[in-house]
PDB file of C-alpha atoms in Angstrom:
ATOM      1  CA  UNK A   1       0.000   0.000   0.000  1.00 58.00           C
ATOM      2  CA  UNK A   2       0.995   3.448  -0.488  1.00 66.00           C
ATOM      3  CA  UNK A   3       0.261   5.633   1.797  1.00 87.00           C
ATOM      4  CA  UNK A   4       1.447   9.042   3.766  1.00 94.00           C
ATOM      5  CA  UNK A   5       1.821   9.771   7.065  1.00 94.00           C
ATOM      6  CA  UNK A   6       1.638  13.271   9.069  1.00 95.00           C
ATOM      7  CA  UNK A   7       1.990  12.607  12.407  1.00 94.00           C
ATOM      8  CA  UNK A   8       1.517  16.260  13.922  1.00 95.00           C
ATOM      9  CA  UNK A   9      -2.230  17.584  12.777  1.00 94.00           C
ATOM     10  CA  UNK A  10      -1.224  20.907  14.618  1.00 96.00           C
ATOM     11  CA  UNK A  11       2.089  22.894  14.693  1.00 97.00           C
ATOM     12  CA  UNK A  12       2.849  26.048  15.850  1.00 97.00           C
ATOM     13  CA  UNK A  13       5.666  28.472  15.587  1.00 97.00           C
ATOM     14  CA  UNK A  14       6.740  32.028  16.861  1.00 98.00           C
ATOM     15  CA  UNK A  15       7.185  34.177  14.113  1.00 97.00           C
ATOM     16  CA  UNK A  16      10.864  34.974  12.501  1.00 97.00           C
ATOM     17  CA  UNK A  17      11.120  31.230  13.900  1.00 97.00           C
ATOM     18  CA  UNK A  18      12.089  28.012  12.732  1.00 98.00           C
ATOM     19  CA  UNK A  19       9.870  24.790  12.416  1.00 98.00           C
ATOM     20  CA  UNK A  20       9.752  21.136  10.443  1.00 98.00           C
ATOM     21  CA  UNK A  21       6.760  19.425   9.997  1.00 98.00           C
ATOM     22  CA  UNK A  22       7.177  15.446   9.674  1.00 98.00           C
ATOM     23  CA  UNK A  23       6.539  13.128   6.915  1.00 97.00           C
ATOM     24  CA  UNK A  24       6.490   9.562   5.846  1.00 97.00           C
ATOM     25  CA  UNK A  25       5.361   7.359   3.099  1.00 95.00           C
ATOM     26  CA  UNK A  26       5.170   3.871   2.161  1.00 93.00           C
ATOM     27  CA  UNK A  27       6.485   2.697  -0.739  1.00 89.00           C
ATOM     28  CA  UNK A  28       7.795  -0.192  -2.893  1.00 88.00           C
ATOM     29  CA  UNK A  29       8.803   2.141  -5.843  1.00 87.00           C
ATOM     30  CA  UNK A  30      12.319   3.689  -6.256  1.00 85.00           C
ATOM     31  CA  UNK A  31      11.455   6.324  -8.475  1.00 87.00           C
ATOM     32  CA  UNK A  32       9.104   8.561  -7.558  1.00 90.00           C
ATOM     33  CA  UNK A  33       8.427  12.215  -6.399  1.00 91.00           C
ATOM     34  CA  UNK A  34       7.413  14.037  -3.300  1.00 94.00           C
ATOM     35  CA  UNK A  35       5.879  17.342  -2.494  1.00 95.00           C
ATOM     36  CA  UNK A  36       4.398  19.575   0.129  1.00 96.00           C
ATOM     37  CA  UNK A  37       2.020  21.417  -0.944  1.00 94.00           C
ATOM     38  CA  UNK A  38       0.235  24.514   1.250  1.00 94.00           C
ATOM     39  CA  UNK A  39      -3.699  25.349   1.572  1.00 90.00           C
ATOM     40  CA  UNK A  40      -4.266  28.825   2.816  1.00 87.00           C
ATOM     41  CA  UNK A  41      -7.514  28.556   4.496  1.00 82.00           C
ATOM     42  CA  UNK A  42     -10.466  29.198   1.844  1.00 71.00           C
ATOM     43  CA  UNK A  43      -8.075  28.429  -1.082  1.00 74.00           C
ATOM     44  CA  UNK A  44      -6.616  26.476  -3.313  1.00 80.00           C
ATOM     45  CA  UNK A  45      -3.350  24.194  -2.971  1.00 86.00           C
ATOM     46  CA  UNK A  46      -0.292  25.579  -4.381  1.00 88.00           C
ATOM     47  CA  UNK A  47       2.930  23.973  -4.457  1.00 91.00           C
ATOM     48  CA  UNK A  48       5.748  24.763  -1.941  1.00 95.00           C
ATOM     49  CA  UNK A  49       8.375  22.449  -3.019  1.00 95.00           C
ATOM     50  CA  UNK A  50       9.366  19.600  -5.091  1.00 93.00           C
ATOM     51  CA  UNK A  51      11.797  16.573  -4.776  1.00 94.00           C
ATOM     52  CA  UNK A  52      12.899  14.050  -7.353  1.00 91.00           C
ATOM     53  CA  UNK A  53      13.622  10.560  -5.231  1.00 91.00           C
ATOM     54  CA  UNK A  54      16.671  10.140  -7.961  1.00 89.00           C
ATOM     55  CA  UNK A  55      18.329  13.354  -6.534  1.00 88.00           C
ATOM     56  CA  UNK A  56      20.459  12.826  -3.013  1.00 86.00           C
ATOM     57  CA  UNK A  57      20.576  16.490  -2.774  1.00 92.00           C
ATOM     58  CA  UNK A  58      17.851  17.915  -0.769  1.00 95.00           C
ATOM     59  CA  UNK A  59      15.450  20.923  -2.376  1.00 94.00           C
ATOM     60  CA  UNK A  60      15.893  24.074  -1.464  1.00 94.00           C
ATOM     61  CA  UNK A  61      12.956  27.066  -2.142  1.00 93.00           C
ATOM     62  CA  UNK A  62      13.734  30.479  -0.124  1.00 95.00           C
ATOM     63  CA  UNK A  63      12.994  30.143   3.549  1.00 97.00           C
ATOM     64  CA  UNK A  64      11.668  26.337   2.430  1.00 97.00           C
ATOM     65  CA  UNK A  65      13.563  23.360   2.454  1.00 97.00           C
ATOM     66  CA  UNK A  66      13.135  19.612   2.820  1.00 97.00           C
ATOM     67  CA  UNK A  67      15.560  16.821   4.564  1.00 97.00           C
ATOM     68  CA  UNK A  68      14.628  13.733   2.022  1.00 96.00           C
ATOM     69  CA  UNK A  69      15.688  10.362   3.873  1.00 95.00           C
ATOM     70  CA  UNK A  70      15.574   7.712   0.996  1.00 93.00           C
ATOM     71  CA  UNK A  71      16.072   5.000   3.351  1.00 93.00           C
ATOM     72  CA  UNK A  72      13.809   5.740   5.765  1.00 95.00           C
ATOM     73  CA  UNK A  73      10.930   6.821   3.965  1.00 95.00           C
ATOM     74  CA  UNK A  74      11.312  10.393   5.380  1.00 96.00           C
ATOM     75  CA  UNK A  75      10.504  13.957   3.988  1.00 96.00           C
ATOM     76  CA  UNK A  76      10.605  16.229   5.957  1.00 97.00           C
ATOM     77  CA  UNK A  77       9.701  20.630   5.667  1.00 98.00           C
ATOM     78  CA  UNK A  78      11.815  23.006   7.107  1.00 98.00           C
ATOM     79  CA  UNK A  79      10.495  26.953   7.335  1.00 98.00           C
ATOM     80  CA  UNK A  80      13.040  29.188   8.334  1.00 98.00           C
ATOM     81  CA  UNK A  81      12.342  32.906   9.444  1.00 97.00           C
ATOM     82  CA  UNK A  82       8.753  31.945   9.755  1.00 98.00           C
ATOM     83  CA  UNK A  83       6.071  34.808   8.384  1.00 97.00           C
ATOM     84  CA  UNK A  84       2.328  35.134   8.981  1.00 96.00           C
ATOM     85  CA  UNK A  85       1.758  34.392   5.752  1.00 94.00           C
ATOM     86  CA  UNK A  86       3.295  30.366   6.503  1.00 96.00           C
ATOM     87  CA  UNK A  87       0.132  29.944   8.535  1.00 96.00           C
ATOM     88  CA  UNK A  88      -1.778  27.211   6.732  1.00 96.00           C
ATOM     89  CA  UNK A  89      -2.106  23.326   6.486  1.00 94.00           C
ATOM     90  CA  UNK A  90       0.334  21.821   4.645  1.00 96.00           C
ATOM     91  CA  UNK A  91       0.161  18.697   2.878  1.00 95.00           C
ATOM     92  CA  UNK A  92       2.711  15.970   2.149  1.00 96.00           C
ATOM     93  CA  UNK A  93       2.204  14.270  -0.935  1.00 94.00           C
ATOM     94  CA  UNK A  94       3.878  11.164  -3.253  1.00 91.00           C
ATOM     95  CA  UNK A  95       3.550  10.361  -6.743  1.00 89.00           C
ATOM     96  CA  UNK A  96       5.024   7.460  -8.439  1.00 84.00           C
ATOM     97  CA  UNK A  97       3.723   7.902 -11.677  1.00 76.00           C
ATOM     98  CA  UNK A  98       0.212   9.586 -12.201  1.00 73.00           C
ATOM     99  CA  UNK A  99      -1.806  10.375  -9.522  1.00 78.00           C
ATOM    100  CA  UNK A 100      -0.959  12.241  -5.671  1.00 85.00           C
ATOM    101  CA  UNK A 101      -1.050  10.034  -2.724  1.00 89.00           C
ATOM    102  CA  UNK A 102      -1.527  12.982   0.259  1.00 92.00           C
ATOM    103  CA  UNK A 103      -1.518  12.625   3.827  1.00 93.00           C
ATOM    104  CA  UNK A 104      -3.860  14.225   6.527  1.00 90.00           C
ATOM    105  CA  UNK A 105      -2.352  17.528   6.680  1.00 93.00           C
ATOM    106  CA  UNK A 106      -0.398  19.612   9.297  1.00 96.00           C
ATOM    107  CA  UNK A 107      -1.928  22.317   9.922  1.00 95.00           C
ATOM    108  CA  UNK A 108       0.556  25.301  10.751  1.00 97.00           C
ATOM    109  CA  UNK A 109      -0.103  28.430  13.025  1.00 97.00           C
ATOM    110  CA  UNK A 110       1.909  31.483  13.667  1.00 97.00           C
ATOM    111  CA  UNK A 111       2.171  33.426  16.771  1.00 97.00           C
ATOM    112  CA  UNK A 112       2.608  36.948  16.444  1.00 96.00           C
TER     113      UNK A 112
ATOM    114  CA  UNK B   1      -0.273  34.566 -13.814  1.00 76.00           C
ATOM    115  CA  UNK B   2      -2.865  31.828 -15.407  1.00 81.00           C
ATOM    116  CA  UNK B   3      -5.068  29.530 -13.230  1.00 89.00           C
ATOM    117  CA  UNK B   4      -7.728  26.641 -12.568  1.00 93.00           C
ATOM    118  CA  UNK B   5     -10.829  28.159 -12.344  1.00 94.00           C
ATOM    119  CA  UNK B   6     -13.637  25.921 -10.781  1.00 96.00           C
ATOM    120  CA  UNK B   7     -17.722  26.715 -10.425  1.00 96.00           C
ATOM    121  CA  UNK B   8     -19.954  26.525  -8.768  1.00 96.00           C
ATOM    122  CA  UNK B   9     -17.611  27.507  -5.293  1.00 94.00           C
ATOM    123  CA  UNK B  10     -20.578  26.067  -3.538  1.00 96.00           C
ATOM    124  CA  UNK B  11     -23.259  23.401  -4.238  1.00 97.00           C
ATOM    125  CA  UNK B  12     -26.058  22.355  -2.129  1.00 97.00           C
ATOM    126  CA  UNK B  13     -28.207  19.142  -3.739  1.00 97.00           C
ATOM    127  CA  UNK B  14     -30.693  16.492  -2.335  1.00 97.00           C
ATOM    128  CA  UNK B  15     -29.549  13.002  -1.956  1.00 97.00           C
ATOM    129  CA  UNK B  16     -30.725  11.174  -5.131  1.00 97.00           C
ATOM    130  CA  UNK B  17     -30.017  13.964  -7.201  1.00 97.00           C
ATOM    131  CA  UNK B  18     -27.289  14.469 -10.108  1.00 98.00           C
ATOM    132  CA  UNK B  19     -24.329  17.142 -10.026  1.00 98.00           C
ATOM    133  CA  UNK B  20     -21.898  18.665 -12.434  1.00 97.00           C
ATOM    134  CA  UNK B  21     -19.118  20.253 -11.255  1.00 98.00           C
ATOM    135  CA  UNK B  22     -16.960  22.494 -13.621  1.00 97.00           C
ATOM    136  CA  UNK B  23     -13.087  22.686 -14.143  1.00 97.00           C
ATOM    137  CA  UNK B  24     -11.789  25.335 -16.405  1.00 96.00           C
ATOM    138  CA  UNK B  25      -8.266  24.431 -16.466  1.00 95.00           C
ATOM    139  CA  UNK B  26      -4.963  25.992 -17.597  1.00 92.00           C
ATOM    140  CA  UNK B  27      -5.208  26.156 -21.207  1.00 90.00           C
ATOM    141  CA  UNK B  28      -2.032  24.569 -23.025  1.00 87.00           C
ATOM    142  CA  UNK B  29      -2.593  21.822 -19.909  1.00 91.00           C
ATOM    143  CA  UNK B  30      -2.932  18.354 -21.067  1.00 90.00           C
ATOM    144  CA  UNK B  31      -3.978  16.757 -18.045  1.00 92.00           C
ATOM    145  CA  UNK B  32      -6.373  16.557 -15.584  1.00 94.00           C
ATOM    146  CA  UNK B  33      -7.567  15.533 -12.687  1.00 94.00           C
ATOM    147  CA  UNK B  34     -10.367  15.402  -9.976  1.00 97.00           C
ATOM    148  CA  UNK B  35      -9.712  14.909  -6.485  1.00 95.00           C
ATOM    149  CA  UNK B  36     -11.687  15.186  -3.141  1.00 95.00           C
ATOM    150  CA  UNK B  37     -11.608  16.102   0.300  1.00 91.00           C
ATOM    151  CA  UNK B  38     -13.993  15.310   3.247  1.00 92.00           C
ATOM    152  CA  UNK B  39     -13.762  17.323   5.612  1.00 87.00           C
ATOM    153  CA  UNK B  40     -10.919  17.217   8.078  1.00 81.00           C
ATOM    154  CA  UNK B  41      -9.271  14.570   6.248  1.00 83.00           C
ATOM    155  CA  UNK B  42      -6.887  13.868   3.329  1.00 84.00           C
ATOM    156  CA  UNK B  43      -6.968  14.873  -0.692  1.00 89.00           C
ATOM    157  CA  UNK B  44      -7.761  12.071  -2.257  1.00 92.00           C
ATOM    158  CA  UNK B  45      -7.307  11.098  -6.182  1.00 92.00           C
ATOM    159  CA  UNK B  46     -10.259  10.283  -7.900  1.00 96.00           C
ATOM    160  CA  UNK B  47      -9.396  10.262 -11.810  1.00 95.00           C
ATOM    161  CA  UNK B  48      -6.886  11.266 -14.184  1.00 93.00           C
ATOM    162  CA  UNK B  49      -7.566  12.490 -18.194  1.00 94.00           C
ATOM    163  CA  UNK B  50      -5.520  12.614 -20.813  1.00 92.00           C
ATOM    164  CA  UNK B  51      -6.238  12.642 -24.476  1.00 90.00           C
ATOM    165  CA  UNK B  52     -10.030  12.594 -24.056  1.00 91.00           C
ATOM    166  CA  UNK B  53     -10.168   9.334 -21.654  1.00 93.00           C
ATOM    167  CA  UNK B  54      -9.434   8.308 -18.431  1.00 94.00           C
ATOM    168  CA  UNK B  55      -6.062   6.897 -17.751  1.00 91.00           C
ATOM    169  CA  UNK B  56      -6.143   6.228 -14.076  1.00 90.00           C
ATOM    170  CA  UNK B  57      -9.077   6.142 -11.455  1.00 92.00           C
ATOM    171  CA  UNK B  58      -9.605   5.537  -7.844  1.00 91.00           C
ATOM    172  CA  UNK B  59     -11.486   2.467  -6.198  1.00 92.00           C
ATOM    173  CA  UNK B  60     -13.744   5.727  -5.088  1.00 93.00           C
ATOM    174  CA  UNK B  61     -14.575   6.861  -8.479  1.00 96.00           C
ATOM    175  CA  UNK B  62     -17.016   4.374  -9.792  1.00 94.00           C
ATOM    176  CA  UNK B  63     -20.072   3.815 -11.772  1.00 95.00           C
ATOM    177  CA  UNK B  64     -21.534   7.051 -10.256  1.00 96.00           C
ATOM    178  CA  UNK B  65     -18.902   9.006 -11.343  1.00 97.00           C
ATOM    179  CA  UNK B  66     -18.421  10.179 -14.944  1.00 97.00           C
ATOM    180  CA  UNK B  67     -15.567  13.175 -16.406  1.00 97.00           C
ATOM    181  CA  UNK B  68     -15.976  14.861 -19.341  1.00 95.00           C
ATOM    182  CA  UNK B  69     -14.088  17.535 -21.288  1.00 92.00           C
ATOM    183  CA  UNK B  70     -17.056  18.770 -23.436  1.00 86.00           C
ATOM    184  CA  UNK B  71     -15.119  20.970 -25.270  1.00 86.00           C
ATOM    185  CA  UNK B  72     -11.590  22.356 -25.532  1.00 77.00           C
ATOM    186  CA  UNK B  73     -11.794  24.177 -22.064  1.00 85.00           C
ATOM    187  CA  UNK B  74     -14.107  23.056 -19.557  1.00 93.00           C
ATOM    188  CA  UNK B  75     -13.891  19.622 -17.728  1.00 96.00           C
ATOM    189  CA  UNK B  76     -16.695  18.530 -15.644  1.00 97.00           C
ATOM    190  CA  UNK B  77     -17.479  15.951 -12.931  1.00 98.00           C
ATOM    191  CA  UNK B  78     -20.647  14.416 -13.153  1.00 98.00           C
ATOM    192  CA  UNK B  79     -21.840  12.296  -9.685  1.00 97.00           C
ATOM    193  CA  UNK B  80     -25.059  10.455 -10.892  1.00 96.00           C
ATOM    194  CA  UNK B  81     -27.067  10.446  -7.874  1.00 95.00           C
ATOM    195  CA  UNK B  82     -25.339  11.954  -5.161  1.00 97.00           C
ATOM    196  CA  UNK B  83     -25.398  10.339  -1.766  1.00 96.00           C
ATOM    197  CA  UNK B  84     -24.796  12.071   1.480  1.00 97.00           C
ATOM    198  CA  UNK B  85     -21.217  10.646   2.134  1.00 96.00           C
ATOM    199  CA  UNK B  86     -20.484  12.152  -1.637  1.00 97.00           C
ATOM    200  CA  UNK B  87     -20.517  15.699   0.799  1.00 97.00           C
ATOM    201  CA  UNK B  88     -16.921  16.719   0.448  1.00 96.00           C
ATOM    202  CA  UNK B  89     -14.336  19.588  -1.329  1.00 94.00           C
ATOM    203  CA  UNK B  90     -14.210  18.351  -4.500  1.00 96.00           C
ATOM    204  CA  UNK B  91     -10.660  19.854  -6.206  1.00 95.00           C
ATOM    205  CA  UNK B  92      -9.609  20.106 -10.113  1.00 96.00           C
ATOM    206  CA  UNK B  93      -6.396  19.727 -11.318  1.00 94.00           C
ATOM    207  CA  UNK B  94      -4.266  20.166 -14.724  1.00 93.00           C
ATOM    208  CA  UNK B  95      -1.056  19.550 -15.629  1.00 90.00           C
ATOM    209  CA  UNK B  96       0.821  20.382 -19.097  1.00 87.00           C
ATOM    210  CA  UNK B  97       2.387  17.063 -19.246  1.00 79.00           C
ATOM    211  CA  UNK B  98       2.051  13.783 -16.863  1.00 68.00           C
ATOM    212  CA  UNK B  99       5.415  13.800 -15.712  1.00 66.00           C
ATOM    213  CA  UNK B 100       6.764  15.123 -12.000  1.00 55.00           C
ATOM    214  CA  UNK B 101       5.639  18.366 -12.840  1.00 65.00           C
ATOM    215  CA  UNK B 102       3.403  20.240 -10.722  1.00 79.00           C
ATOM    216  CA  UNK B 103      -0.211  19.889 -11.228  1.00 86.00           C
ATOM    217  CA  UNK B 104      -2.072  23.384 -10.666  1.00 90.00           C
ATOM    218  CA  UNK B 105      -5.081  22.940  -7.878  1.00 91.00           C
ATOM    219  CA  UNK B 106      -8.461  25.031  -8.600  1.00 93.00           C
ATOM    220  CA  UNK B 107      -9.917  26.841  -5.704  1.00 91.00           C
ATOM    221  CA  UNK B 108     -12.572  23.757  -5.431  1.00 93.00           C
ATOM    222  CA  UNK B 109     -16.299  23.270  -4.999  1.00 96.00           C
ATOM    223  CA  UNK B 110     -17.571  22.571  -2.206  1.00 95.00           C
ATOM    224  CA  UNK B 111     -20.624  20.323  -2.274  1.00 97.00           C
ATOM    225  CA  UNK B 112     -23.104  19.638   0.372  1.00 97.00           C
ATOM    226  CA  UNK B 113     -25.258  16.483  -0.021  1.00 97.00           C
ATOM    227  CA  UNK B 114     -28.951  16.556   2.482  1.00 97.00           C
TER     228      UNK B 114
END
């Protein structure tokens, strides 16, 4: 089965602060992609970051950045310098080939 | 900066009854997607389209599900007769090719089953 797995439905973080929300997935694939993608609330998902499961080196976007595990099934978002704008749920998501396998969401607040 | 446009944003229907939501997505896009949402849990896929047919669905997405791309922009989701656990954030996707590239996300419709 292929699942994903966020194990903290809440986070929170002080502004201009850092924070990592967790991720795992289940997989018998070797190729394959992974994302986090952000849902302000009311809107739509848009893409924070990508990884290629080929590449070793881990994706960097701004104040975003991931620590991919291979072995361990791990993929984990970093947000450094945290802004009000961060707050949101964030969602972990897998794709082998076609179609998104997404986990439950973290969702992200930030204290003034 | 062009996007996936989705209406209605909110649709309220009576068990029993049929629904069509509408996708508008990005235009040189060549594939697309439906996916839900129930509240407070996870996105899930539905279907995939590509080249006028589906090329991957969902164990969710069955007989009482049906996608369509009409004409050259819109693509709808049709649910045959809705039931109440049907009551979730339904999203639409595209894609301009079927690779790792990032698939664009409409705002969603949100449909309410009674």
């Amino acid at each position: 089965a292929q699942t994903v797995t966020q194990s903290q439905p809440e986070m929170s973080v002080q502004e201009a602060e850092t924070v990592t929300l967790s991720c795992t997935y289940d997989t018998s694939e070797s190729d394959y992609y992974l994302f986090w993608y952000k849902q302000p609330p009311s809107r739509q998902m848009i893409l924070v970051i990508r990884q290629e499961a080929y590449k070793q080196q881990n994706a960097t976007e701004n104040r975003f950045s991931v620590n991919f595990q291979k072995a361990a099934k791990s993929f984990s978002l970093k947000i450094s310098d945290s802004q009000l704008g961060d707050a949101a749920m964030y969602f972990c998501a897998y794709r082998p080939r076609n179609q998104f396998y997404f986990g439950t969401g973290t969702s992200l607040t930030v204290i003034p | 900066e062009p996007e996936v446009t989705q209406t209605p944003s909110h649709q309220v229907t009576q068990m029993g009854q049929e629904v069509i939501l509408r996708c508008v997505p990005i235009s040189n896009h060549l594939y697309f997607y439906w996916y839900r949402q129930i509240l407070g849990q996870k996105v899930e896929f539905l279907v995939s389209f590509y080249n006028n047919e589906i090329s991957e669905k969902s164990e969710i997405f069955d007989d009482q599900f049906s996608v369509e791309r009409p004409d050259g922009s819109n693509f709808t989701l049709k649910i045959r007769s809705t039931k109440l656990e049907d009551s979730a954030m339904y999203f639409c996707a595209s894609e301009v090719d079927g690779s790792s590239y990032e698939q664009y996300f409409g705002p969603g419709t949100r449909l309410t089953v009674t």
